[in-house]
Short mmCIF file of N, CA and C in Angstrom, two decimals:
data_model
loop_
_atom_site.label_atom_id
_atom_site.label_comp_id
_atom_site.label_asym_id
_atom_site.label_seq_id
_atom_site.Cartn_x
_atom_site.Cartn_y
_atom_site.Cartn_z
N MET A 12 -30.45 -40.78 -22.43
CA MET A 12 -29.38 -39.97 -21.90
C MET A 12 -29.97 -38.66 -21.37
N GLY A 13 -29.98 -38.52 -20.07
CA GLY A 13 -30.36 -37.26 -19.46
C GLY A 13 -31.82 -36.90 -19.49
N VAL A 14 -32.70 -37.86 -19.74
CA VAL A 14 -34.12 -37.54 -19.77
C VAL A 14 -34.83 -37.82 -18.45
N GLY A 15 -34.11 -38.36 -17.48
CA GLY A 15 -34.72 -38.64 -16.19
C GLY A 15 -35.27 -40.04 -16.07
N LYS A 16 -34.59 -40.99 -16.69
CA LYS A 16 -35.07 -42.39 -16.66
C LYS A 16 -35.21 -42.93 -15.24
N THR A 17 -34.27 -42.57 -14.39
CA THR A 17 -34.31 -43.08 -13.02
C THR A 17 -35.50 -42.51 -12.26
N THR A 18 -35.70 -41.22 -12.33
CA THR A 18 -36.83 -40.58 -11.65
C THR A 18 -38.15 -41.11 -12.19
N LEU A 19 -38.27 -41.15 -13.51
CA LEU A 19 -39.48 -41.66 -14.14
C LEU A 19 -39.68 -43.13 -13.81
N GLY A 20 -38.60 -43.90 -13.84
CA GLY A 20 -38.69 -45.33 -13.55
C GLY A 20 -39.19 -45.61 -12.14
N LYS A 21 -38.73 -44.85 -11.18
CA LYS A 21 -39.18 -45.02 -9.79
C LYS A 21 -40.67 -44.74 -9.67
N ARG A 22 -41.13 -43.69 -10.34
CA ARG A 22 -42.57 -43.36 -10.30
C ARG A 22 -43.39 -44.43 -11.02
N LEU A 23 -42.86 -44.93 -12.10
CA LEU A 23 -43.54 -45.98 -12.86
C LEU A 23 -43.63 -47.26 -12.04
N ALA A 24 -42.54 -47.61 -11.37
CA ALA A 24 -42.53 -48.81 -10.53
C ALA A 24 -43.57 -48.69 -9.42
N LEU A 25 -43.69 -47.52 -8.83
CA LEU A 25 -44.68 -47.29 -7.79
C LEU A 25 -46.10 -47.46 -8.34
N ALA A 26 -46.35 -46.89 -9.51
CA ALA A 26 -47.67 -46.98 -10.12
C ALA A 26 -48.03 -48.42 -10.49
N LEU A 27 -47.03 -49.20 -10.91
CA LEU A 27 -47.27 -50.59 -11.33
C LEU A 27 -47.10 -51.59 -10.19
N LYS A 28 -46.69 -51.07 -9.02
CA LYS A 28 -46.43 -51.93 -7.86
C LYS A 28 -45.41 -53.02 -8.20
N MET A 29 -44.32 -52.57 -8.79
CA MET A 29 -43.22 -53.45 -9.18
C MET A 29 -41.92 -52.91 -8.59
N PRO A 30 -40.93 -53.78 -8.42
CA PRO A 30 -39.63 -53.27 -7.99
C PRO A 30 -38.98 -52.42 -9.08
N PHE A 31 -38.15 -51.49 -8.66
CA PHE A 31 -37.39 -50.65 -9.58
C PHE A 31 -35.95 -51.12 -9.59
N ILE A 32 -35.38 -51.25 -10.79
CA ILE A 32 -33.99 -51.68 -10.95
C ILE A 32 -33.28 -50.68 -11.85
N ASP A 33 -32.10 -50.26 -11.42
CA ASP A 33 -31.25 -49.36 -12.20
C ASP A 33 -30.01 -50.16 -12.60
N THR A 34 -29.83 -50.36 -13.90
CA THR A 34 -28.71 -51.20 -14.34
C THR A 34 -27.35 -50.62 -13.95
N ASP A 35 -27.23 -49.30 -13.95
CA ASP A 35 -25.95 -48.70 -13.53
C ASP A 35 -25.63 -49.07 -12.09
N LYS A 36 -26.63 -49.06 -11.23
CA LYS A 36 -26.40 -49.42 -9.82
C LYS A 36 -25.97 -50.88 -9.70
N LEU A 37 -26.59 -51.75 -10.48
CA LEU A 37 -26.21 -53.17 -10.44
C LEU A 37 -24.79 -53.38 -10.94
N VAL A 38 -24.41 -52.65 -11.98
CA VAL A 38 -23.04 -52.74 -12.50
C VAL A 38 -22.06 -52.27 -11.42
N GLU A 39 -22.39 -51.16 -10.78
CA GLU A 39 -21.52 -50.63 -9.72
C GLU A 39 -21.37 -51.63 -8.57
N GLU A 40 -22.47 -52.23 -8.16
CA GLU A 40 -22.42 -53.23 -7.09
C GLU A 40 -21.55 -54.42 -7.49
N GLY A 41 -21.73 -54.89 -8.70
CA GLY A 41 -20.95 -56.03 -9.17
C GLY A 41 -19.47 -55.73 -9.31
N ALA A 42 -19.14 -54.52 -9.72
CA ALA A 42 -17.75 -54.14 -9.93
C ALA A 42 -17.10 -53.62 -8.65
N GLY A 43 -17.93 -53.25 -7.68
CA GLY A 43 -17.39 -52.68 -6.44
C GLY A 43 -16.81 -51.30 -6.61
N MET A 44 -17.30 -50.58 -7.64
CA MET A 44 -16.82 -49.22 -7.88
C MET A 44 -17.86 -48.47 -8.71
N PRO A 45 -17.84 -47.14 -8.65
CA PRO A 45 -18.78 -46.35 -9.44
C PRO A 45 -18.52 -46.45 -10.94
N VAL A 46 -19.54 -46.15 -11.73
CA VAL A 46 -19.43 -46.20 -13.19
C VAL A 46 -18.24 -45.38 -13.67
N GLU A 47 -18.09 -44.19 -13.14
CA GLU A 47 -16.98 -43.32 -13.55
C GLU A 47 -15.63 -44.02 -13.37
N GLN A 48 -15.46 -44.72 -12.28
CA GLN A 48 -14.19 -45.42 -12.02
C GLN A 48 -14.03 -46.62 -12.94
N ILE A 49 -15.13 -47.28 -13.28
CA ILE A 49 -15.07 -48.40 -14.24
C ILE A 49 -14.54 -47.89 -15.57
N PHE A 50 -15.08 -46.76 -16.03
CA PHE A 50 -14.62 -46.17 -17.29
C PHE A 50 -13.14 -45.84 -17.21
N GLU A 51 -12.71 -45.25 -16.09
CA GLU A 51 -11.32 -44.82 -15.95
C GLU A 51 -10.35 -46.00 -15.87
N THR A 52 -10.73 -47.05 -15.15
CA THR A 52 -9.79 -48.15 -14.91
C THR A 52 -9.92 -49.31 -15.90
N ARG A 53 -11.12 -49.54 -16.40
CA ARG A 53 -11.34 -50.70 -17.27
C ARG A 53 -11.74 -50.31 -18.69
N GLY A 54 -12.26 -49.10 -18.87
CA GLY A 54 -12.65 -48.63 -20.19
C GLY A 54 -14.12 -48.84 -20.49
N GLU A 55 -14.58 -48.16 -21.54
CA GLU A 55 -15.99 -48.22 -21.91
C GLU A 55 -16.41 -49.62 -22.35
N GLU A 56 -15.56 -50.30 -23.10
CA GLU A 56 -15.92 -51.64 -23.60
C GLU A 56 -16.21 -52.60 -22.44
N ALA A 57 -15.39 -52.57 -21.41
CA ALA A 57 -15.62 -53.42 -20.24
C ALA A 57 -16.93 -53.05 -19.56
N PHE A 58 -17.20 -51.75 -19.46
CA PHE A 58 -18.46 -51.30 -18.86
C PHE A 58 -19.64 -51.81 -19.67
N ARG A 59 -19.58 -51.69 -20.98
CA ARG A 59 -20.70 -52.14 -21.84
C ARG A 59 -20.94 -53.64 -21.70
N LYS A 60 -19.88 -54.41 -21.54
CA LYS A 60 -20.02 -55.86 -21.34
C LYS A 60 -20.68 -56.13 -19.99
N MET A 61 -20.27 -55.39 -18.96
CA MET A 61 -20.89 -55.55 -17.64
C MET A 61 -22.39 -55.22 -17.70
N GLU A 62 -22.74 -54.16 -18.42
CA GLU A 62 -24.15 -53.79 -18.58
C GLU A 62 -24.94 -54.93 -19.21
N ALA A 63 -24.40 -55.50 -20.28
CA ALA A 63 -25.08 -56.59 -20.97
C ALA A 63 -25.26 -57.79 -20.06
N ASP A 64 -24.24 -58.11 -19.30
CA ASP A 64 -24.32 -59.24 -18.36
C ASP A 64 -25.38 -58.99 -17.30
N VAL A 65 -25.38 -57.78 -16.74
CA VAL A 65 -26.38 -57.42 -15.72
C VAL A 65 -27.78 -57.50 -16.30
N LEU A 66 -27.96 -56.97 -17.49
CA LEU A 66 -29.27 -56.99 -18.14
C LEU A 66 -29.82 -58.41 -18.23
N ARG A 67 -28.98 -59.35 -18.57
CA ARG A 67 -29.44 -60.72 -18.75
C ARG A 67 -29.74 -61.43 -17.43
N THR A 68 -29.25 -60.92 -16.33
CA THR A 68 -29.61 -61.50 -15.02
C THR A 68 -30.96 -60.98 -14.54
N ILE A 69 -31.36 -59.81 -14.99
CA ILE A 69 -32.63 -59.22 -14.55
C ILE A 69 -33.81 -60.05 -15.02
N ASN A 70 -33.70 -60.65 -16.19
CA ASN A 70 -34.80 -61.43 -16.74
C ASN A 70 -35.22 -62.57 -15.81
N ASN A 71 -34.33 -63.02 -14.94
CA ASN A 71 -34.66 -64.11 -14.02
C ASN A 71 -35.50 -63.65 -12.84
N ASN A 72 -35.64 -62.37 -12.67
CA ASN A 72 -36.40 -61.83 -11.55
C ASN A 72 -37.86 -61.67 -11.91
N ALA A 73 -38.66 -61.30 -10.90
CA ALA A 73 -40.07 -61.01 -11.11
C ALA A 73 -40.20 -59.77 -12.00
N PRO A 74 -41.37 -59.54 -12.60
CA PRO A 74 -41.54 -58.32 -13.41
C PRO A 74 -41.10 -57.08 -12.63
N SER A 75 -40.41 -56.21 -13.33
CA SER A 75 -39.88 -55.01 -12.68
C SER A 75 -39.74 -53.89 -13.70
N VAL A 76 -39.55 -52.69 -13.19
CA VAL A 76 -39.27 -51.53 -14.03
C VAL A 76 -37.76 -51.35 -14.02
N VAL A 77 -37.16 -51.32 -15.20
CA VAL A 77 -35.71 -51.25 -15.32
C VAL A 77 -35.30 -49.96 -16.03
N ALA A 78 -34.46 -49.18 -15.39
CA ALA A 78 -33.86 -48.01 -16.02
C ALA A 78 -32.46 -48.40 -16.47
N THR A 79 -32.18 -48.18 -17.74
CA THR A 79 -30.86 -48.51 -18.28
C THR A 79 -30.09 -47.24 -18.58
N GLY A 80 -28.80 -47.37 -18.71
CA GLY A 80 -28.00 -46.26 -19.20
C GLY A 80 -28.36 -46.01 -20.65
N GLY A 81 -28.12 -44.80 -21.12
CA GLY A 81 -28.50 -44.42 -22.48
C GLY A 81 -27.83 -45.24 -23.57
N GLY A 82 -26.65 -45.76 -23.32
CA GLY A 82 -25.95 -46.53 -24.34
C GLY A 82 -26.29 -48.01 -24.34
N LEU A 83 -26.87 -48.51 -23.28
CA LEU A 83 -27.10 -49.95 -23.15
C LEU A 83 -27.84 -50.57 -24.34
N PRO A 84 -28.89 -49.94 -24.89
CA PRO A 84 -29.58 -50.59 -26.01
C PRO A 84 -28.74 -50.78 -27.26
N CYS A 85 -27.61 -50.10 -27.34
CA CYS A 85 -26.82 -50.06 -28.57
C CYS A 85 -25.72 -51.12 -28.65
N TYR A 86 -25.60 -51.95 -27.65
CA TYR A 86 -24.51 -52.92 -27.60
C TYR A 86 -25.03 -54.33 -27.35
N TYR A 87 -24.28 -55.32 -27.83
CA TYR A 87 -24.50 -56.74 -27.52
C TYR A 87 -25.94 -57.22 -27.77
N ASN A 88 -26.57 -56.64 -28.76
CA ASN A 88 -27.94 -57.04 -29.10
C ASN A 88 -28.89 -56.82 -27.92
N ASN A 89 -28.58 -55.85 -27.06
CA ASN A 89 -29.38 -55.59 -25.86
C ASN A 89 -30.81 -55.15 -26.17
N MET A 90 -30.98 -54.35 -27.22
CA MET A 90 -32.33 -53.86 -27.53
C MET A 90 -33.24 -55.03 -27.91
N ALA A 91 -32.75 -55.92 -28.72
CA ALA A 91 -33.55 -57.09 -29.10
C ALA A 91 -33.86 -57.93 -27.86
N PHE A 92 -32.88 -58.10 -26.99
CA PHE A 92 -33.09 -58.85 -25.76
C PHE A 92 -34.18 -58.20 -24.89
N MET A 93 -34.10 -56.89 -24.75
CA MET A 93 -35.11 -56.19 -23.93
C MET A 93 -36.49 -56.30 -24.54
N ASN A 94 -36.59 -56.18 -25.86
CA ASN A 94 -37.90 -56.30 -26.51
C ASN A 94 -38.46 -57.71 -26.37
N GLU A 95 -37.58 -58.69 -26.38
CA GLU A 95 -38.03 -60.08 -26.26
C GLU A 95 -38.53 -60.38 -24.84
N HIS A 96 -37.92 -59.73 -23.85
CA HIS A 96 -38.22 -60.07 -22.45
C HIS A 96 -38.98 -59.00 -21.68
N GLY A 97 -39.34 -57.92 -22.35
CA GLY A 97 -40.01 -56.86 -21.60
C GLY A 97 -40.72 -55.87 -22.50
N PHE A 98 -41.21 -54.83 -21.86
CA PHE A 98 -41.92 -53.75 -22.54
C PHE A 98 -41.00 -52.53 -22.54
N THR A 99 -40.48 -52.18 -23.70
CA THR A 99 -39.49 -51.12 -23.79
C THR A 99 -40.14 -49.78 -24.14
N THR A 100 -39.57 -48.73 -23.61
CA THR A 100 -40.08 -47.38 -23.86
C THR A 100 -38.93 -46.45 -24.20
N TYR A 101 -39.10 -45.69 -25.25
CA TYR A 101 -38.15 -44.66 -25.66
C TYR A 101 -38.74 -43.31 -25.29
N ILE A 102 -38.07 -42.61 -24.41
CA ILE A 102 -38.50 -41.28 -24.01
C ILE A 102 -37.71 -40.30 -24.87
N LYS A 103 -38.37 -39.73 -25.86
CA LYS A 103 -37.71 -38.85 -26.83
C LYS A 103 -37.57 -37.45 -26.26
N ALA A 104 -36.39 -36.90 -26.42
CA ALA A 104 -36.14 -35.51 -26.04
C ALA A 104 -35.09 -34.94 -26.99
N GLY A 105 -35.20 -33.66 -27.25
CA GLY A 105 -34.27 -33.00 -28.15
C GLY A 105 -32.97 -32.62 -27.47
N PRO A 106 -31.95 -32.32 -28.28
CA PRO A 106 -30.63 -31.99 -27.74
C PRO A 106 -30.64 -30.81 -26.75
N GLN A 107 -31.41 -29.78 -27.03
CA GLN A 107 -31.43 -28.61 -26.15
C GLN A 107 -31.99 -28.97 -24.77
N PHE A 108 -33.05 -29.77 -24.75
CA PHE A 108 -33.63 -30.17 -23.47
C PHE A 108 -32.64 -31.02 -22.68
N ILE A 109 -32.03 -31.99 -23.33
CA ILE A 109 -31.06 -32.85 -22.65
C ILE A 109 -29.86 -32.02 -22.18
N TYR A 110 -29.41 -31.11 -23.02
CA TYR A 110 -28.31 -30.22 -22.65
C TYR A 110 -28.65 -29.44 -21.37
N SER A 111 -29.85 -28.90 -21.30
CA SER A 111 -30.24 -28.11 -20.13
C SER A 111 -30.21 -28.94 -18.85
N ARG A 112 -30.42 -30.23 -18.96
CA ARG A 112 -30.37 -31.11 -17.80
C ARG A 112 -28.93 -31.56 -17.49
N LEU A 113 -28.18 -31.90 -18.52
CA LEU A 113 -26.83 -32.43 -18.30
C LEU A 113 -25.80 -31.37 -17.93
N ILE A 114 -26.00 -30.15 -18.36
CA ILE A 114 -25.03 -29.10 -18.07
C ILE A 114 -24.92 -28.90 -16.56
N LYS A 115 -25.98 -29.26 -15.83
CA LYS A 115 -25.99 -29.11 -14.37
C LYS A 115 -25.41 -30.32 -13.65
N ALA A 116 -25.22 -31.43 -14.36
CA ALA A 116 -24.81 -32.67 -13.69
C ALA A 116 -23.78 -33.44 -14.51
N LYS A 117 -22.74 -32.77 -14.99
CA LYS A 117 -21.75 -33.43 -15.84
C LYS A 117 -20.78 -34.32 -15.07
N LYS A 118 -20.41 -33.94 -13.88
CA LYS A 118 -19.32 -34.60 -13.17
C LYS A 118 -19.46 -36.12 -13.06
N PRO A 119 -20.61 -36.66 -12.63
CA PRO A 119 -20.65 -38.12 -12.48
C PRO A 119 -20.81 -38.89 -13.80
N ARG A 120 -20.83 -38.22 -14.92
CA ARG A 120 -21.04 -38.88 -16.21
C ARG A 120 -19.71 -38.93 -16.97
N PRO A 121 -19.10 -40.09 -17.05
CA PRO A 121 -17.75 -40.18 -17.60
C PRO A 121 -17.61 -39.74 -19.05
N LEU A 122 -18.63 -39.91 -19.86
CA LEU A 122 -18.50 -39.56 -21.27
C LEU A 122 -18.57 -38.06 -21.51
N ILE A 123 -19.06 -37.30 -20.54
CA ILE A 123 -19.23 -35.85 -20.78
C ILE A 123 -18.52 -34.95 -19.78
N LYS A 124 -17.92 -35.51 -18.77
CA LYS A 124 -17.40 -34.69 -17.67
C LYS A 124 -16.35 -33.67 -18.10
N SER A 125 -15.62 -33.93 -19.16
CA SER A 125 -14.55 -33.01 -19.57
C SER A 125 -14.96 -32.09 -20.73
N LEU A 126 -16.21 -32.15 -21.16
CA LEU A 126 -16.64 -31.36 -22.32
C LEU A 126 -17.05 -29.95 -21.91
N ASP A 127 -16.70 -28.97 -22.76
CA ASP A 127 -17.21 -27.62 -22.51
C ASP A 127 -18.63 -27.53 -23.08
N LYS A 128 -19.26 -26.38 -22.98
CA LYS A 128 -20.67 -26.24 -23.37
C LYS A 128 -20.93 -26.58 -24.83
N GLU A 129 -20.09 -26.08 -25.71
CA GLU A 129 -20.27 -26.35 -27.14
C GLU A 129 -20.04 -27.83 -27.45
N GLU A 130 -19.01 -28.38 -26.86
CA GLU A 130 -18.71 -29.80 -27.07
C GLU A 130 -19.83 -30.69 -26.52
N LEU A 131 -20.40 -30.29 -25.39
CA LEU A 131 -21.49 -31.06 -24.79
C LEU A 131 -22.70 -31.10 -25.71
N LEU A 132 -23.09 -29.95 -26.23
CA LEU A 132 -24.24 -29.91 -27.13
C LEU A 132 -23.98 -30.75 -28.39
N ALA A 133 -22.78 -30.65 -28.93
CA ALA A 133 -22.43 -31.46 -30.11
C ALA A 133 -22.44 -32.95 -29.78
N PHE A 134 -21.91 -33.31 -28.61
CA PHE A 134 -21.88 -34.71 -28.17
C PHE A 134 -23.31 -35.25 -28.04
N ILE A 135 -24.20 -34.48 -27.42
CA ILE A 135 -25.59 -34.91 -27.24
C ILE A 135 -26.25 -35.13 -28.59
N SER A 136 -26.09 -34.18 -29.49
CA SER A 136 -26.69 -34.31 -30.83
C SER A 136 -26.17 -35.55 -31.55
N GLU A 137 -24.87 -35.79 -31.44
CA GLU A 137 -24.27 -36.96 -32.08
C GLU A 137 -24.79 -38.26 -31.47
N LYS A 138 -24.88 -38.33 -30.14
CA LYS A 138 -25.36 -39.55 -29.48
C LYS A 138 -26.82 -39.83 -29.82
N ILE A 139 -27.64 -38.78 -29.85
CA ILE A 139 -29.04 -38.97 -30.24
C ILE A 139 -29.11 -39.56 -31.64
N SER A 140 -28.33 -39.01 -32.54
CA SER A 140 -28.31 -39.50 -33.91
C SER A 140 -27.81 -40.94 -33.99
N ASP A 141 -26.71 -41.24 -33.28
CA ASP A 141 -26.13 -42.59 -33.30
C ASP A 141 -27.07 -43.64 -32.69
N ARG A 142 -27.80 -43.25 -31.66
CA ARG A 142 -28.60 -44.21 -30.90
C ARG A 142 -30.04 -44.32 -31.38
N LYS A 143 -30.47 -43.38 -32.18
CA LYS A 143 -31.87 -43.30 -32.60
C LYS A 143 -32.40 -44.61 -33.18
N ALA A 144 -31.64 -45.24 -34.06
CA ALA A 144 -32.10 -46.47 -34.70
C ALA A 144 -32.39 -47.56 -33.67
N TYR A 145 -31.60 -47.62 -32.62
CA TYR A 145 -31.83 -48.61 -31.56
C TYR A 145 -33.05 -48.22 -30.73
N TYR A 146 -33.08 -46.96 -30.32
CA TYR A 146 -34.18 -46.47 -29.48
C TYR A 146 -35.53 -46.65 -30.16
N GLU A 147 -35.55 -46.42 -31.48
CA GLU A 147 -36.82 -46.49 -32.20
C GLU A 147 -37.35 -47.91 -32.35
N LEU A 148 -36.60 -48.90 -31.92
CA LEU A 148 -37.09 -50.27 -31.89
C LEU A 148 -37.97 -50.53 -30.65
N SER A 149 -38.05 -49.56 -29.77
CA SER A 149 -38.85 -49.69 -28.54
C SER A 149 -40.32 -49.91 -28.87
N LYS A 150 -40.99 -50.58 -27.99
CA LYS A 150 -42.41 -50.88 -28.18
C LYS A 150 -43.28 -49.63 -28.02
N LEU A 151 -42.81 -48.68 -27.22
CA LEU A 151 -43.53 -47.42 -27.01
C LEU A 151 -42.54 -46.28 -27.15
N GLN A 152 -42.96 -45.24 -27.86
CA GLN A 152 -42.13 -44.04 -28.00
C GLN A 152 -42.98 -42.84 -27.61
N ILE A 153 -42.46 -42.04 -26.68
CA ILE A 153 -43.20 -40.87 -26.22
C ILE A 153 -42.26 -39.67 -26.13
N ASN A 154 -42.85 -38.50 -26.30
CA ASN A 154 -42.08 -37.26 -26.30
C ASN A 154 -41.98 -36.67 -24.90
N PHE A 155 -40.80 -36.15 -24.61
CA PHE A 155 -40.55 -35.45 -23.36
C PHE A 155 -39.66 -34.27 -23.72
N PRO A 156 -39.89 -33.09 -23.26
CA PRO A 156 -40.73 -32.67 -22.14
C PRO A 156 -42.13 -32.23 -22.52
N GLU A 157 -42.58 -32.50 -23.76
CA GLU A 157 -43.93 -32.08 -24.14
C GLU A 157 -44.97 -32.64 -23.18
N ASN A 158 -44.70 -33.82 -22.66
CA ASN A 158 -45.56 -34.42 -21.65
C ASN A 158 -44.87 -34.28 -20.30
N ASN A 159 -45.63 -34.01 -19.24
CA ASN A 159 -45.02 -33.93 -17.91
C ASN A 159 -44.84 -35.34 -17.36
N THR A 160 -44.15 -35.44 -16.25
CA THR A 160 -43.81 -36.76 -15.69
C THR A 160 -45.06 -37.57 -15.37
N GLU A 161 -46.06 -36.95 -14.78
CA GLU A 161 -47.29 -37.68 -14.46
C GLU A 161 -47.97 -38.21 -15.71
N SER A 162 -48.01 -37.39 -16.74
CA SER A 162 -48.60 -37.81 -18.01
C SER A 162 -47.79 -38.96 -18.63
N LEU A 163 -46.46 -38.87 -18.56
CA LEU A 163 -45.61 -39.94 -19.07
C LEU A 163 -45.88 -41.26 -18.34
N VAL A 164 -45.94 -41.20 -17.03
CA VAL A 164 -46.20 -42.40 -16.23
C VAL A 164 -47.53 -43.00 -16.63
N ASN A 165 -48.57 -42.18 -16.71
CA ASN A 165 -49.90 -42.68 -17.08
C ASN A 165 -49.91 -43.31 -18.48
N THR A 166 -49.21 -42.67 -19.42
CA THR A 166 -49.14 -43.19 -20.78
C THR A 166 -48.44 -44.54 -20.81
N ILE A 167 -47.34 -44.64 -20.10
CA ILE A 167 -46.58 -45.90 -20.08
C ILE A 167 -47.37 -47.00 -19.38
N VAL A 168 -47.99 -46.69 -18.25
CA VAL A 168 -48.80 -47.68 -17.53
C VAL A 168 -49.91 -48.19 -18.44
N SER A 169 -50.62 -47.29 -19.09
CA SER A 169 -51.72 -47.71 -19.97
C SER A 169 -51.23 -48.60 -21.11
N ALA A 170 -50.13 -48.19 -21.74
CA ALA A 170 -49.60 -48.98 -22.85
C ALA A 170 -49.10 -50.34 -22.38
N TYR A 171 -48.45 -50.37 -21.23
CA TYR A 171 -47.96 -51.64 -20.68
C TYR A 171 -49.13 -52.57 -20.38
N LEU A 172 -50.15 -52.07 -19.67
CA LEU A 172 -51.30 -52.91 -19.33
C LEU A 172 -52.02 -53.39 -20.58
N LYS A 173 -52.14 -52.56 -21.58
CA LYS A 173 -52.77 -52.95 -22.83
C LYS A 173 -51.96 -54.05 -23.52
N SER A 174 -50.65 -54.00 -23.41
CA SER A 174 -49.80 -55.02 -24.03
C SER A 174 -49.95 -56.38 -23.37
N LYS A 175 -50.44 -56.39 -22.15
CA LYS A 175 -50.61 -57.64 -21.40
C LYS A 175 -51.97 -58.29 -21.64
N GLU A 176 -52.86 -57.58 -22.32
CA GLU A 176 -54.20 -58.13 -22.57
C GLU A 176 -54.19 -59.25 -23.58
#
């Protein structure tokens, strides 16, 4: 949530010479509407089911770098599925860092768009706590922003290539 998975994923895909896939974009394409509208018209549960369905179609494609929404690993046994079919990475960041990024971009995020500053920080802390057990099942865990984007990409590429040996 808010750590820059899409930006990092695009750079990682370039470094690995693989296609980049964003699960939110695939859900939007399949639903014919943006994530925010899916939440408003169908609800979070329907969105989470769409995410899980999209995730399972990706496995049929060639190797790729996949950026998921922050909640995706926490539903429908998605984390186990991702670990079984790919190389998962948890980009760890603290609530203050995530807050500094999300406070500038709340509008397109349905779960936080109506929160004030205090509520946003509390929400971030709660989500990190709720999701931590799932995230920590990842094959690689790295800290951000202690490492810059280039360092993160290099670390992930090295770990991924080593896992293929």
